[in-house]
Each structure stands twice: as C-alpha cells, then as structure tokens.
Amino acid sequence: MSELAIQTDKLVKAYSELKAVDELSLNVPRAAIYGFLGRNGAGKTSTLKMLLGLARPTAGGGTVLGFPLGPGQVAILERTAYVSETKVLYGTLTARELVRFTRGFYPRWSDDAVAKYARSFEIPMDRPFAKLSLGNRTKVCLLLALAQKADLLILDEPASGLDPVAVDEFQRVLVEDLASDGRTVLISSHQLADMERVAELVGVIDHGKLLLEARLDDIKSQYRLITAAGAALPHAKTADMVSVSASGDFCKYVLRQNAEAFAAGLRNQGATVTEVSPLGLREIFLELVRKEESCTSGNVGAKTASVSSPVL
Amino acid sequence: MLLHINPSSGVPIYLQIENQVKHYIASGALKPGEALPSVRRVAADLRVNPNTAARAYQNLERDGLLRTVPGGRTYVAENPAGLLKSEKVRRLRPYARQIAVEGTQLRLDPREIVNLVQQELEALEVGNERIGNSNR
C-alpha cells in the first residue's frame, strides 16, 4: 500500500491553447488533511475532475488510492467520497430519499453515520432538495459523502453557504471523525482561515501550476515579513524572496526562507529592521499569487523600484 | 486547562499549544503528575488537526515537560525538565538575546530591561502562590 493517497505526475489538462492544469505533480499522503488552494480559474476543479475520472487528462497521469486515474475507474469511485463545487443533486428528491438512492452504491455505507450527522448538522430530511437553501443543500451533500465511510474524501468548497455553527461542526467532524480514523481528506477552499486550522499540508495552484506544496507548519515557520528603514536598502528580488516593495526609505520584504540571515545582513549594512514577523496563510497566499501574476519569467516584479542595488 | 489558539496569527498552531501548556506548568496551574487531556480531545475541542496537537505534546515530552505512559495517557512530568543546567541555559539564551536586542532598539536602559524581567518572574511567583493558597 503506497503512503500517498493521491499522486499525480505532470498532469496536464488543455482546452485548445489554454493549459488549465500545467504539469501538476501533487502528493497527498494517506490520512492527511490537504488544503488545495488557488484563485478562481487557477485549475483546482479541473484537477479534481481528472482525479475522479470526470475529465480525461491531456497528458501525464497519476494514482488515487493506488489505482491509476482515468475515466470510469470504479475502484477509485467506490472508495472516494466527492462533494462538488456545485451542490447539485436530484431536485425533487428529499434528503431521506437521496440517502436511500445513494446507499446502494457504496459497500461500506453507514446508516448510523446518516442518523448521527443528520442530527448534528440539523439537516431537514424531508424537504425536496431543490427547495433547500444553499447551506442546507451543502449539508445534504456532506451527509451523503460522510456516510460512505470512504478512505478518501475530495471536497470542493465543502463549507459553501454553511452558517458558523455548521462550519464549526464540520471542522469537528474533520478532525475528530475523519483525521482520527486515518481517512484522507483533500479540501479545495477559499476559506483560508478555516483551512489554516485543520490542514496539515497545503498545495497552492496558480495558472495551472503548483507554486508550493508543503506542511503548513513549515511554511509558517519559514516565511517571514521583514520591514526595514534605511538609505541604501536592496530592491532586487532574490531567490529567497517572494516579494519586495519599496516606499521612500522603507522597504517591505516577504521571504520564504533564511529570513534571520537576511535581516542580519540588513542590520550590518546600517539599516533599521523594524519587523521580522510570521505571516498567516492568507497573507502568504496573497503574496505568492500576486507576485506570480506580475512576473512571467521570475525576474524582478513590476512593483519593485527601478533603483538597482547590490544584492546581499 | 483551557487552550485557545489563533490559526491566522502566523505562529504555528503547535507552537501556540506548546507555549500555553508551558505557561500552565510554569505558573503551577498544571502540577507535576497531573493528567492532560488526550491529543484527540485537544484536537477535537480546538478544531485543529490531530497531528498538530500530537506535535505539541511530542515536543513538550522531548523537552522533558510531559510524560506519556504506555496505554496513552499524558501527564505533567514529575521532575519537569531533568536537563543539565547548561542545556537549560542554552535553551533560554535565544529569548534573552531577543529581549536584549528589542530593549536596546527601543533605547531602554539595561537596568530597565533587567527590571522588566524581574517583574515578570515575580508575577509568576505570585500566580503560583495564589493557586497554592486556593488549594489549601
């Protein structure tokens, strides 16, 4: 049994000239909660569809739970619970009827789980799906996914429309019921504050490419924001930097590693380093995707000053 | 033990948990030999990844502050940090350096900086006494 629940190898999805997914190599270990993050149109949903066999890769491949990914892979589908971004189920059926319809497909279906989560999420079980609010529709989708007792859950915006109480219950379920049971969860979400609590690993995708894949703890202990004041601060972006922006005598640097050494270097040059602070996931994400947008070849981004200074 | 974490603060969650547990132990609110909630309980209550809670507990155990028995329960170590004096000093030095740097950058007098540390130590002792008194 491989230790990776999901592994892709230079996965590509192209629509004519446009590469929605561009040589993506994802690594999701078993029993991990993995946050799959990216802007709108970055390629998240296209990637998830390929994992589930709902779309055919243009190039590259991968495995899900050890099985090669591709269309009609029943072995993957019966072990993987999926909540799609669009919370669409048969509109005329009630949640109770949807349960009855769905349970036959999944060998490990748990009626106890249905009862438990219907209660803890306070799901209206006897109203037609189409008549439910978005939040309640999301809850029904989650219910059907959780009751499958799947080894792998792929959740696309699983908190869509959920009220804060339901979000809290969902997070409790993630950490208490899923993670503790050793199930793997891949979550694609824009709710970075929520992801920050529960995700162990994150993968950031932008323009179809994987910008970053690492343990969240490591990212947080390496990435630093450095603000400095001085006359001759360097403006050039080094390999360690995510971004640099200057305003008069002040400079703001976001480093992905070696922050202390960089700050020490600045101090040695006589600059005043006013701040070396850690960054939350939201700030890291914004710095990462913003910069990658303005740089096409990894050169100094458009926002930096034109003055060139010796790089430390 | 009431833990509270801020997931967006930039400080890794496992570190926040560690620091709070250390504070509880240092102030006497958690006594040597006292049992801690399980990793699973902590993770569920805080709504954080169990591996995060596990990492905090593991680090504290490595540092000699906690002890896990076969069977799984975790306790505050009887003799917290059975470390060599030199190792304790080595561990504390980065914090001392930080205080020295910060204080100097703020143009505080060295004596004022030392006083500050003294006040914090006294506050901890007072906290310890209060808890000791309330337990009688």
PDB file of C-alpha atoms in Angstrom, chain B residues 19 21-22 29 38 53 57 73 75 82 89 129 135:
ATOM      1  CA  ASN B  19       3.539  27.825  24.810  1.00  0.00           C
ATOM      2  CA  VAL B  21       0.887  24.374  28.201  1.00  0.00           C
ATOM      3  CA  LYS B  22       4.341  25.607  29.265  1.00  0.00           C
ATOM      4  CA  ALA B  29      -1.839  25.700  37.252  1.00  0.00           C
ATOM      5  CA  SER B  38      -5.638  13.314  25.191  1.00  0.00           C
ATOM      6  CA  ALA B  53      -1.836  18.618  18.804  1.00  0.00           C
ATOM      7  CA  TYR B  57       2.702  17.087  23.011  1.00  0.00           C
ATOM      8  CA  ARG B  73      -2.293   9.000  28.835  1.00  0.00           C
ATOM      9  CA  TYR B  75       0.966  13.610  32.386  1.00  0.00           C
ATOM     10  CA  GLY B  82      15.524  16.782  34.004  1.00  0.00           C
ATOM     11  CA  VAL B  89      20.837  27.940  29.829  1.00  0.00           C
ATOM     12  CA  GLU B 129       1.209  31.308  45.458  1.00  0.00           C
ATOM     13  CA  ASN B 135      -5.787  24.616  47.044  1.00  0.00           C
TER      14      ASN B 135
END
